[in-house]
Coordinates of C-alpha atoms and ligand atoms in Angstrom, one line a residue:
M24 CA 17.4 -7.0 44.4
A25 CA 14.2 -4.6 45.3
T26 CA 10.7 -5.6 44.7
I27 CA 9.1 -4.7 42.0
T28 CA 5.0 -4.6 42.1
A29 CA 2.7 -3.8 40.0
V30 CA -0.9 -3.0 41.6
I31 CA -3.7 -2.8 38.8
D32 CA -7.6 -2.6 39.8
L33 CA -8.7 -4.9 37.4
D34 CA -12.6 -3.5 37.9
L35 CA -11.5 0.2 37.3
P36 CA -11.8 0.4 33.4
G37 CA -10.5 3.5 32.0
P38 CA -11.1 4.6 28.6
T39 CA -11.1 2.5 25.2
I40 CA -8.0 1.9 23.3
S41 CA -8.5 2.5 20.0
R42 CA -7.6 -0.9 17.5
H43 CA -6.1 2.5 15.6
V44 CA -3.3 3.3 17.5
Y45 CA -2.2 -0.3 16.1
G46 CA -2.1 1.5 12.8
H47 CA 0.0 1.2 10.0
F48 CA 1.9 3.6 7.1
A49 CA 3.0 2.8 3.6
E50 CA 4.5 5.6 1.2
H51 CA 5.8 5.5 -2.6
L52 CA 9.4 5.0 -0.6
G53 CA 12.2 2.4 -1.6
R54 CA 10.5 -1.2 -1.8
C55 CA 7.6 -0.4 0.9
I56 CA 4.8 0.2 -2.0
Y57 CA 6.7 -1.5 -5.0
G58 CA 8.3 -5.0 -4.0
G59 CA 6.8 -4.6 -0.6
F60 CA 3.1 -4.8 -1.2
W61 CA 3.0 -4.4 -5.1
V62 CA 4.5 -7.3 -7.3
G63 CA 2.5 -6.8 -10.5
E64 CA 0.1 -9.4 -11.6
D65 CA 2.3 -11.0 -14.0
S66 CA 4.9 -11.5 -10.6
D67 CA 6.3 -15.1 -9.7
V68 CA 5.8 -13.9 -5.9
P69 CA 2.1 -15.1 -5.1
N70 CA -0.2 -12.3 -5.3
V71 CA -4.1 -11.3 -5.7
R72 CA -4.3 -8.7 -8.3
G73 CA -1.0 -7.8 -8.3
I74 CA -1.0 -7.6 -4.2
R75 CA 1.7 -9.8 -2.4
R76 CA -0.5 -12.8 -0.9
D77 CA 2.1 -13.5 2.0
V78 CA 2.1 -9.6 3.0
V79 CA -1.3 -9.4 3.1
D80 CA -1.9 -12.9 5.3
A81 CA 0.5 -11.4 7.8
L82 CA -0.8 -7.9 8.1
R83 CA -4.7 -9.6 8.6
A84 CA -3.0 -12.1 11.3
L85 CA -2.3 -8.5 12.8
G86 CA -5.5 -7.3 12.5
I87 CA -4.0 -4.2 11.2
P88 CA -6.6 -1.6 11.6
N89 CA -6.0 1.5 9.3
L90 CA -3.1 1.9 6.5
R91 CA -2.1 5.4 5.6
W92 CA -1.2 6.2 2.0
P93 CA 0.8 7.7 -0.2
G94 CA 3.0 9.8 2.1
G95 CA 4.9 11.2 3.9
C96 CA 6.9 13.6 2.1
F97 CA 5.3 11.9 -1.0
A98 CA 2.1 12.8 -0.5
D99 CA 2.6 16.6 -1.1
D100 CA 3.9 16.0 -4.5
Y101 CA 1.1 13.6 -5.6
H102 CA -1.3 14.2 -7.9
W103 CA -3.9 11.3 -7.6
Q104 CA -5.3 11.3 -11.3
D105 CA -1.5 10.7 -12.7
G106 CA -2.5 7.1 -10.7
I107 CA -6.0 5.8 -12.4
G108 CA -7.1 4.5 -15.5
P109 CA -5.0 2.2 -17.6
R110 CA -1.6 1.6 -15.8
E111 CA 0.1 1.3 -19.4
E112 CA -1.5 5.0 -19.7
R113 CA -0.1 6.7 -16.4
P114 CA 1.9 9.6 -16.4
R115 CA 5.4 9.3 -14.7
M116 CA 6.3 11.6 -12.0
V117 CA 9.6 12.0 -10.5
N118 CA 10.2 11.1 -6.1
S119 CA 12.3 13.7 -5.5
H120 CA 12.4 12.6 -1.8
W121 CA 13.3 9.2 -2.0
G122 CA 16.0 8.4 -4.0
D123 CA 15.3 10.5 -7.4
V124 CA 13.6 7.9 -8.8
V125 CA 10.7 8.1 -11.5
E126 CA 7.6 6.4 -10.6
D127 CA 5.1 5.2 -13.4
N128 CA 2.0 5.7 -11.1
S129 CA 1.4 1.9 -11.1
F130 CA -0.2 1.8 -7.5
G131 CA -2.5 4.5 -7.4
T132 CA -6.4 5.0 -5.9
H133 CA -7.8 1.8 -7.0
E134 CA -4.6 -0.6 -6.2
F135 CA -4.7 1.1 -2.5
M136 CA -8.6 0.8 -2.0
D137 CA -8.1 -2.9 -3.3
L138 CA -5.3 -3.2 -0.7
C139 CA -7.3 -2.3 2.2
E140 CA -10.1 -4.3 1.2
L141 CA -7.6 -7.2 0.9
L142 CA -6.6 -6.5 4.5
G143 CA -9.8 -5.6 6.3
A144 CA -8.3 -2.4 6.6
D145 CA -9.5 1.4 7.2
A146 CA -8.1 3.6 4.7
Y147 CA -6.0 6.8 5.5
I148 CA -5.4 9.0 3.1
S149 CA -3.2 11.6 3.0
G150 CA -4.1 14.8 0.7
N151 CA -2.0 17.1 -1.0
I152 CA -2.1 20.3 0.1
G153 CA 1.8 21.5 -0.4
S154 CA 1.6 21.4 -4.0
G155 CA -2.1 20.2 -5.0
S156 CA -5.0 22.2 -5.5
V157 CA -8.1 22.7 -3.2
R158 CA -10.3 21.2 -6.1
E159 CA -7.9 18.3 -6.3
M160 CA -8.5 17.4 -3.0
S161 CA -12.3 17.6 -3.4
D162 CA -12.6 16.1 -6.3
W163 CA -10.4 12.8 -4.8
I164 CA -13.0 12.1 -2.0
E165 CA -15.6 12.5 -4.4
Y166 CA -13.9 10.0 -6.5
L167 CA -13.5 7.1 -3.5
T168 CA -16.7 8.0 -1.8
R169 CA -19.5 9.3 -4.0
A170 CA -22.5 6.9 -4.9
D171 CA -24.4 8.8 -7.6
D172 CA -23.4 9.7 -11.2
S173 CA -21.4 12.9 -10.0
P174 CA -18.8 13.5 -12.4
M175 CA -16.3 11.6 -10.2
A176 CA -18.1 8.8 -9.4
T177 CA -18.8 8.5 -13.3
L178 CA -15.1 8.7 -13.5
R179 CA -14.7 5.9 -11.3
R180 CA -17.1 4.1 -12.8
A181 CA -15.2 4.2 -16.0
N182 CA -12.6 2.9 -14.4
G183 CA -14.0 -0.3 -13.1
R184 CA -15.0 0.0 -9.6
D185 CA -19.0 0.8 -9.6
E186 CA -19.2 0.7 -5.7
P187 CA -18.0 4.1 -3.5
W188 CA -15.7 2.9 -1.3
K189 CA -15.6 3.9 2.5
V190 CA -12.7 6.5 3.7
P191 CA -12.9 7.3 7.2
F192 CA -9.6 8.9 7.5
W193 CA -8.1 12.0 5.8
G194 CA -5.0 13.9 6.7
L195 CA -5.0 17.7 5.5
G196 CA -1.1 17.6 4.1
N197 CA 1.7 16.5 5.7
E198 CA 5.1 17.7 7.9
A199 CA 4.1 21.3 6.3
W200 CA 6.5 22.3 8.4
G201 CA 8.6 20.5 6.0
C202 CA 9.2 18.7 3.3
G203 CA 5.0 19.7 2.8
G204 CA 6.0 23.1 1.9
N205 CA 7.7 24.8 4.9
L206 CA 5.2 26.7 5.6
R207 CA 4.5 29.1 8.1
V208 CA 2.0 27.5 11.3
E209 CA -0.2 30.5 11.1
Q210 CA -0.4 29.7 7.2
F211 CA -1.0 26.3 7.3
A212 CA -3.8 26.4 9.9
S213 CA -5.6 28.7 7.4
L214 CA -5.0 26.2 5.0
A215 CA -5.9 23.6 6.9
R216 CA -9.3 25.2 7.5
Q217 CA -9.6 25.6 3.9
Y218 CA -9.0 22.3 2.5
A219 CA -11.0 20.9 5.1
T220 CA -14.1 22.7 3.9
Y221 CA -14.0 20.8 0.8
T222 CA -13.2 17.4 2.1
R223 CA -16.7 16.7 2.1
D224 CA -18.8 13.8 3.6
H225 CA -20.3 12.7 0.4
A226 CA -23.2 10.2 1.2
D227 CA -23.0 8.3 4.7
N228 CA -19.2 8.3 4.6
R229 CA -18.2 10.3 7.5
V230 CA -14.5 11.7 7.3
Y231 CA -12.3 12.1 10.4
R232 CA -9.5 15.1 9.0
I233 CA -6.5 15.0 10.4
A234 CA -4.0 18.5 10.2
A235 CA -0.7 18.2 9.8
G236 CA 0.3 18.5 13.2
A237 CA 4.0 19.2 15.0
H238 CA 7.6 18.2 15.1
E239 CA 8.3 16.7 18.3
D240 CA 8.3 19.2 21.1
D241 CA 7.1 22.0 18.6
Y242 CA 3.9 22.7 21.3
S243 CA 3.4 26.2 19.6
W244 CA 2.9 24.5 16.4
T245 CA -0.3 22.5 18.4
E246 CA -1.5 25.4 20.0
T247 CA -1.6 27.5 16.4
L248 CA -3.5 24.7 15.3
M249 CA -5.8 24.0 18.4
R250 CA -7.0 28.1 18.1
S251 CA -8.2 27.5 14.6
F252 CA -10.8 25.3 15.3
D253 CA -14.5 26.7 15.6
P254 CA -15.5 27.2 18.9
L255 CA -15.0 23.9 20.9
D256 CA -17.2 24.5 24.1
Q257 CA -20.5 24.8 22.1
D258 CA -22.3 21.5 22.3
D259 CA -22.0 17.6 21.6
R260 CA -21.2 18.2 17.7
P261 CA -18.0 16.9 16.4
A262 CA -14.6 19.4 16.1
T263 CA -15.1 21.8 12.8
P264 CA -13.4 22.1 10.5
F265 CA -11.1 19.0 11.2
Q266 CA -11.3 16.6 13.8
A267 CA -7.7 16.1 15.1
V268 CA -3.8 17.3 14.9
S269 CA -1.3 14.7 13.9
L270 CA 2.5 14.3 15.5
H271 CA 5.7 13.0 14.3
Y272 CA 8.4 11.5 16.5
Y273 CA 11.3 9.3 15.0
T274 CA 13.9 7.6 17.6
R275 CA 17.5 7.7 16.7
T276 CA 20.7 7.6 18.7
G277 CA 22.8 10.0 16.5
T278 CA 22.5 12.9 14.5
W279 CA 20.0 13.3 11.5
A280 CA 23.1 12.7 9.4
E281 CA 24.5 9.8 11.3
K282 CA 21.7 8.0 13.2
G283 CA 22.8 5.0 14.6
R284 CA 23.5 1.1 13.1
A285 CA 20.3 -0.8 13.6
T286 CA 22.6 -4.2 14.1
E287 CA 25.8 -2.4 15.5
F288 CA 25.2 -0.7 19.0
S289 CA 26.8 -0.6 22.1
T290 CA 25.0 -0.9 25.7
D291 CA 25.0 2.5 25.8
E292 CA 23.0 3.3 22.9
W293 CA 20.8 0.5 23.9
Y294 CA 19.6 2.3 26.6
L295 CA 19.6 6.2 24.6
A296 CA 17.3 4.5 22.2
L297 CA 14.9 3.3 24.8
S298 CA 15.7 6.6 26.7
R299 CA 14.5 8.7 23.4
A300 CA 11.9 6.2 22.6
S301 CA 10.4 6.9 26.0
W302 CA 10.0 10.3 25.3
M303 CA 7.2 10.0 23.7
E304 CA 5.2 9.6 26.5
E305 CA 6.1 13.5 27.8
L306 CA 5.2 14.6 24.2
V307 CA 2.2 13.2 24.3
A308 CA 1.3 14.4 27.0
R309 CA 2.4 17.9 27.0
H310 CA 0.7 18.2 23.5
S311 CA -2.3 17.2 25.0
T312 CA -1.7 19.5 28.0
V313 CA -2.1 22.0 25.5
M314 CA -4.8 20.4 23.8
D315 CA -6.7 20.3 27.5
R316 CA -6.6 24.4 27.5
Y317 CA -8.5 24.8 24.3
D318 CA -10.1 21.4 24.3
P319 CA -11.0 19.8 28.2
G320 CA -13.9 18.0 27.1
K321 CA -11.1 15.9 24.0
K322 CA -13.2 16.6 21.2
V323 CA -10.1 16.8 18.9
G324 CA -8.1 13.8 18.8
L325 CA -4.1 13.4 18.6
V326 CA -2.6 11.2 16.1
V327 CA 0.6 10.4 15.7
D328 CA 1.0 9.0 12.4
E329 CA 4.8 8.6 12.3
W330 CA 6.8 7.3 14.5
G331 CA 9.9 4.4 14.9
T332 CA 13.0 4.0 15.3
W333 CA 15.2 5.5 11.7
W334 CA 18.6 4.3 11.4
D335 CA 21.2 4.5 9.1
V336 CA 20.5 2.6 5.6
E337 CA 21.7 -1.4 5.7
Q338 CA 25.2 -1.5 4.0
G339 CA 24.4 -1.4 0.0
T340 CA 21.4 -0.3 -0.1
E341 CA 20.2 2.8 -1.3
P342 CA 20.3 6.0 0.9
G343 CA 16.9 7.4 -0.2
F344 CA 15.3 3.9 0.7
L345 CA 15.4 4.1 4.1
Y346 CA 16.1 0.0 4.4
Q347 CA 17.3 -1.1 7.9
Q348 CA 17.0 -4.3 10.0
N349 CA 14.7 -4.6 13.3
T350 CA 16.1 -6.1 16.2
L351 CA 14.9 -7.3 19.7
R352 CA 15.7 -3.3 20.4
D353 CA 13.6 -2.0 17.6
A354 CA 10.4 -4.4 19.5
L355 CA 11.1 -2.8 23.0
V356 CA 11.3 0.5 21.5
A357 CA 7.9 -0.4 19.8
A358 CA 6.6 -1.7 23.0
V359 CA 7.6 1.4 25.6
H360 CA 5.5 3.6 22.7
L361 CA 2.6 1.9 22.8
D362 CA 2.7 1.8 26.6
A363 CA 2.8 5.3 26.5
F364 CA -0.6 5.6 23.5
H365 CA -2.4 3.0 26.1
R366 CA -1.7 5.4 28.7
H367 CA -3.0 8.7 26.8
A368 CA -6.1 6.5 25.4
D369 CA -8.4 9.5 26.3
R370 CA -6.2 11.7 23.8
V371 CA -4.3 9.7 21.6
V372 CA -6.6 8.1 18.7
M373 CA -4.8 6.6 16.1
A374 CA -1.1 6.1 16.0
N375 CA 1.1 4.9 12.6
I376 CA 4.3 3.0 13.0
A377 CA 7.0 4.1 9.8
Q378 CA 6.7 2.1 7.5
T379 CA 5.0 -1.4 6.9
V380 CA 7.3 -2.7 4.8
N381 CA 11.0 -3.0 3.8
V382 CA 11.1 0.9 5.1
L383 CA 12.4 2.2 8.7
Q384 CA 10.8 0.0 11.7
A385 CA 9.2 -2.2 9.5
M386 CA 6.8 -5.2 10.3
I387 CA 8.1 -7.1 7.5
L388 CA 11.2 -7.5 5.0
T389 CA 11.3 -9.1 2.0
D390 CA 13.9 -10.1 -0.2
P391 CA 14.3 -8.3 -3.1
E392 CA 16.0 -11.6 -4.8
S393 CA 14.3 -14.4 -3.5
G394 CA 11.0 -12.4 -2.5
A395 CA 11.5 -14.3 1.0
L396 CA 9.2 -12.8 3.6
V397 CA 10.7 -12.4 7.4
L398 CA 8.7 -10.9 10.1
T399 CA 10.6 -8.6 12.7
P400 CA 10.7 -8.6 16.3
T401 CA 8.6 -5.3 16.1
Y402 CA 5.6 -7.4 13.9
H403 CA 5.8 -9.9 17.2
V404 CA 4.7 -7.2 19.5
F405 CA 2.1 -6.0 17.5
E406 CA 0.7 -9.6 17.4
M407 CA 0.9 -10.3 21.3
N408 CA -0.8 -6.8 21.9
R409 CA -4.0 -7.4 20.0
G410 CA -5.9 -8.1 22.8
H411 CA -5.5 -4.2 23.8
H412 CA -7.2 -3.6 20.5
D413 CA -10.0 -1.7 21.2
A414 CA -9.8 -2.7 24.8
A415 CA -10.3 -1.0 28.3
A416 CA -7.5 0.8 29.6
L417 CA -6.2 -0.4 33.0
A418 CA -3.6 1.9 35.2
V419 CA -0.6 -0.1 36.2
H420 CA 1.0 1.4 39.3
L421 CA 4.5 0.1 39.4
K422 CA 6.6 0.7 42.3
G423 CA 10.4 0.1 42.8
A424 CA 11.2 0.1 39.5
P425 CA 14.7 0.5 38.9
A426 CA 15.7 3.4 36.8
R427 CA 19.0 4.2 34.9
E428 CA 20.3 7.8 33.5
A429 CA 20.5 7.6 29.5
D430 CA 20.6 10.9 27.1
G431 CA 19.6 13.4 30.7
R432 CA 16.7 11.8 31.8
S433 CA 15.9 8.8 34.3
L434 CA 15.0 5.6 32.5
T435 CA 12.5 3.2 34.4
L436 CA 13.5 -0.2 33.3
V437 CA 10.1 -1.5 33.2
S438 CA 7.6 -0.6 31.4
S439 CA 4.1 -1.8 31.7
S440 CA 0.6 -1.5 30.7
A441 CA -3.1 -3.2 30.5
S442 CA -6.1 -3.5 29.1
T443 CA -9.2 -5.3 29.9
R444 CA -12.4 -6.6 27.9
G445 CA -15.0 -8.8 29.5
D446 CA -13.4 -11.5 31.4
S447 CA -10.2 -10.8 30.7
A448 CA -7.1 -9.0 30.6
L449 CA -4.0 -8.3 28.9
V450 CA -0.5 -7.3 30.9
S451 CA 2.4 -5.8 28.8
L452 CA 5.4 -5.9 30.8
S453 CA 8.9 -4.9 29.3
N454 CA 12.3 -5.6 30.9
L455 CA 14.7 -2.3 29.4
D456 CA 17.5 -3.6 31.6
A457 CA 20.3 -4.8 29.0
E458 CA 22.0 -7.1 31.8
R459 CA 20.1 -8.0 34.3
A460 CA 16.4 -10.2 34.8
H461 CA 13.7 -8.8 37.1
T462 CA 11.0 -10.3 38.8
V463 CA 7.4 -8.3 39.0
T464 CA 4.8 -9.1 41.5
L465 CA 1.3 -8.2 39.9
D466 CA -0.7 -7.6 42.8
L467 CA -4.4 -7.8 41.2
R468 CA -7.7 -6.3 42.6
G469 CA -11.3 -6.3 42.2
R470 CA -11.7 -9.2 40.3
E471 CA -10.8 -13.0 40.6
V472 CA -8.4 -14.4 38.3
M473 CA -8.7 -18.0 37.4
G474 CA -6.1 -18.8 34.8
H475 CA -3.1 -17.0 32.7
R476 CA -0.9 -17.5 29.8
A477 CA 2.2 -16.4 29.4
R478 CA 4.2 -15.2 26.4
V479 CA 7.6 -14.1 26.1
L480 CA 9.7 -12.3 23.2
T481 CA 13.6 -12.7 23.8
S482 CA 17.3 -13.4 22.8
P483 CA 20.5 -13.9 24.1
E484 CA 21.9 -11.1 22.1
L485 CA 20.5 -7.3 22.3
A486 CA 20.8 -7.3 18.3
A487 CA 19.3 -10.4 17.6
H488 CA 17.2 -10.3 14.6
N489 CA 15.4 -12.6 12.2
T490 CA 16.6 -13.2 8.5
A491 CA 15.7 -15.2 5.6
S492 CA 18.0 -17.9 6.6
A493 CA 17.3 -17.7 10.3
P494 CA 13.7 -16.1 10.4
E495 CA 13.0 -17.4 14.0
T496 CA 15.6 -16.2 15.6
V497 CA 13.7 -13.8 17.7
V498 CA 10.1 -14.9 18.1
P499 CA 7.4 -15.7 20.7
R500 CA 7.5 -18.1 23.3
E501 CA 5.6 -19.8 25.7
H502 CA 6.8 -18.1 29.2
G503 CA 6.8 -20.6 32.0
G504 CA 8.1 -17.8 34.6
V505 CA 5.1 -17.2 36.4
R506 CA 4.0 -18.0 40.1
V507 CA 0.7 -17.9 41.3
R508 CA 0.4 -16.0 44.5
D509 CA -2.0 -14.4 47.4
G510 CA -3.7 -11.9 45.3
G511 CA -1.8 -11.7 42.1
L512 CA 1.1 -13.3 40.1
E513 CA 5.0 -13.1 40.3
V514 CA 6.2 -12.9 36.6
D515 CA 10.3 -13.3 36.1
L516 CA 11.4 -10.7 33.3
P517 CA 14.4 -12.1 31.7
A518 CA 16.9 -9.7 30.7
H519 CA 15.8 -7.3 27.5
S520 CA 12.6 -9.1 27.2
Y521 CA 8.9 -8.4 26.1
V522 CA 6.3 -10.4 28.6
T523 CA 2.4 -10.4 27.7
L524 CA 0.3 -12.3 30.5
E525 CA -3.1 -12.8 29.2
L526 CA -5.6 -13.1 32.4
A527 CA -8.9 -15.1 32.4
M528 CA -11.1 -13.4 35.2
R529 CA -14.2 -14.7 36.8
A530 CA -17.1 -13.9 35.2
Ligands
AHR27 O1 8.6 8.3 6.8 C1 9.9 9.1 6.3 C2 9.8 10.1 6.3 O2 9.7 10.6 7.7 C3 7.9 10.6 5.8 O3 7.9 11.0 4.4 C4 8.2 11.8 5.9 O4 6.8 12.7 6.7 C5 9.0 12.0 7.6 O5 9.9 13.2 7.6

């Protein structure tokens, strides 16, 4: 078997991997908000002011950096003033995108900001351009962030919140090319400039405005948005009138009509999913190249605020609720994406996996009857990667990794990324090979490694997943398959596994 080597210069730190690439997304969709986060104060499920305590604890353990809300497609139908004031008096609306259900607005601005405070996460509010007015957008940020006796700050106080909140991130529309208004990019670019102008910084709240960006490989969308900035080469001031553009890409093995099953798939579909996940690297690289042409100084951020797997819903569940199981395959899809974000840390400033609880590639599944909480294999990848938050990226030069053809591209079967902070480093290694174990020789240069701790996430079955009755089928375990060798370490990667190595280095 060929030798696989990973060369890492531990003394050559690159750009910082923003903790915000470990961001999350919670939409009014299915059981994400209602049942997932929000159970109401009278629920038997232990809660803090109506918010599930166990969900908050699990997400805090990940160091959740930010939460995007209220959509997704829902955001461009949402009128925030319907979600404030006494809950029983709030108007209802139809959630036409997701199940055509009636939304009672019991979870609104105050509940979301309370959730962010409980999580210790930054708020990322997705503003409505599709069907909302400039005035609504302007009033919302004033309501949230203004301290004095302005009209909106006064209204907030009347609704029980004295102090303004901090809102660091603001989305200007969502999927404007589709559910967010079916707009032409030129039209949207003008609207984004206009709405950004009225998304004001109040007092000391500095908001980072993110314009709804491209779908997959629509590079011309990114190009038109990049042309819409004020000149980017003037001085050291931030980009205006918005500061970032977004990108959405979901991994499927089938078509939008039949997306593929979450837990029943062939080995070929294993590789197909991972090959499609690895396309994220190319998407990020090529959108970045377009951005570089207009912004070589990298003032403008790329925000991948929707990504993850999208499978057919679990049998017997409402098609519009997007409830899916989450297997070891999903965990490796996540690992491959996170490696790509780490490698492009100079441009990818934020990313939000879709979605946090009970929807798409969730961290957490909750049982609608018993209320039991299950941590998914994807959750464990996020937990194992915590050490990458705000650490300096390290380049990993892989030699000799096997590859196979899948979906018309060559899929390298080992994926890796690394980072360092102070006297420690974290190396992430994925073995995407469904059948064979591999050993990687880590050639660690530039710093002396004094100790290591290795953990592995794997399972005999490719489709292994966690359920309320078997919650620990796929959980990280200590990994003994690491040997010290001259100048580095030899790491065994079991077939279809995810391994992290924490290194302690001499000061
Ligand atoms: O995450 C589910 C949906 O996917 C979002 O509402 C939308 O933005 C995207 O198409």
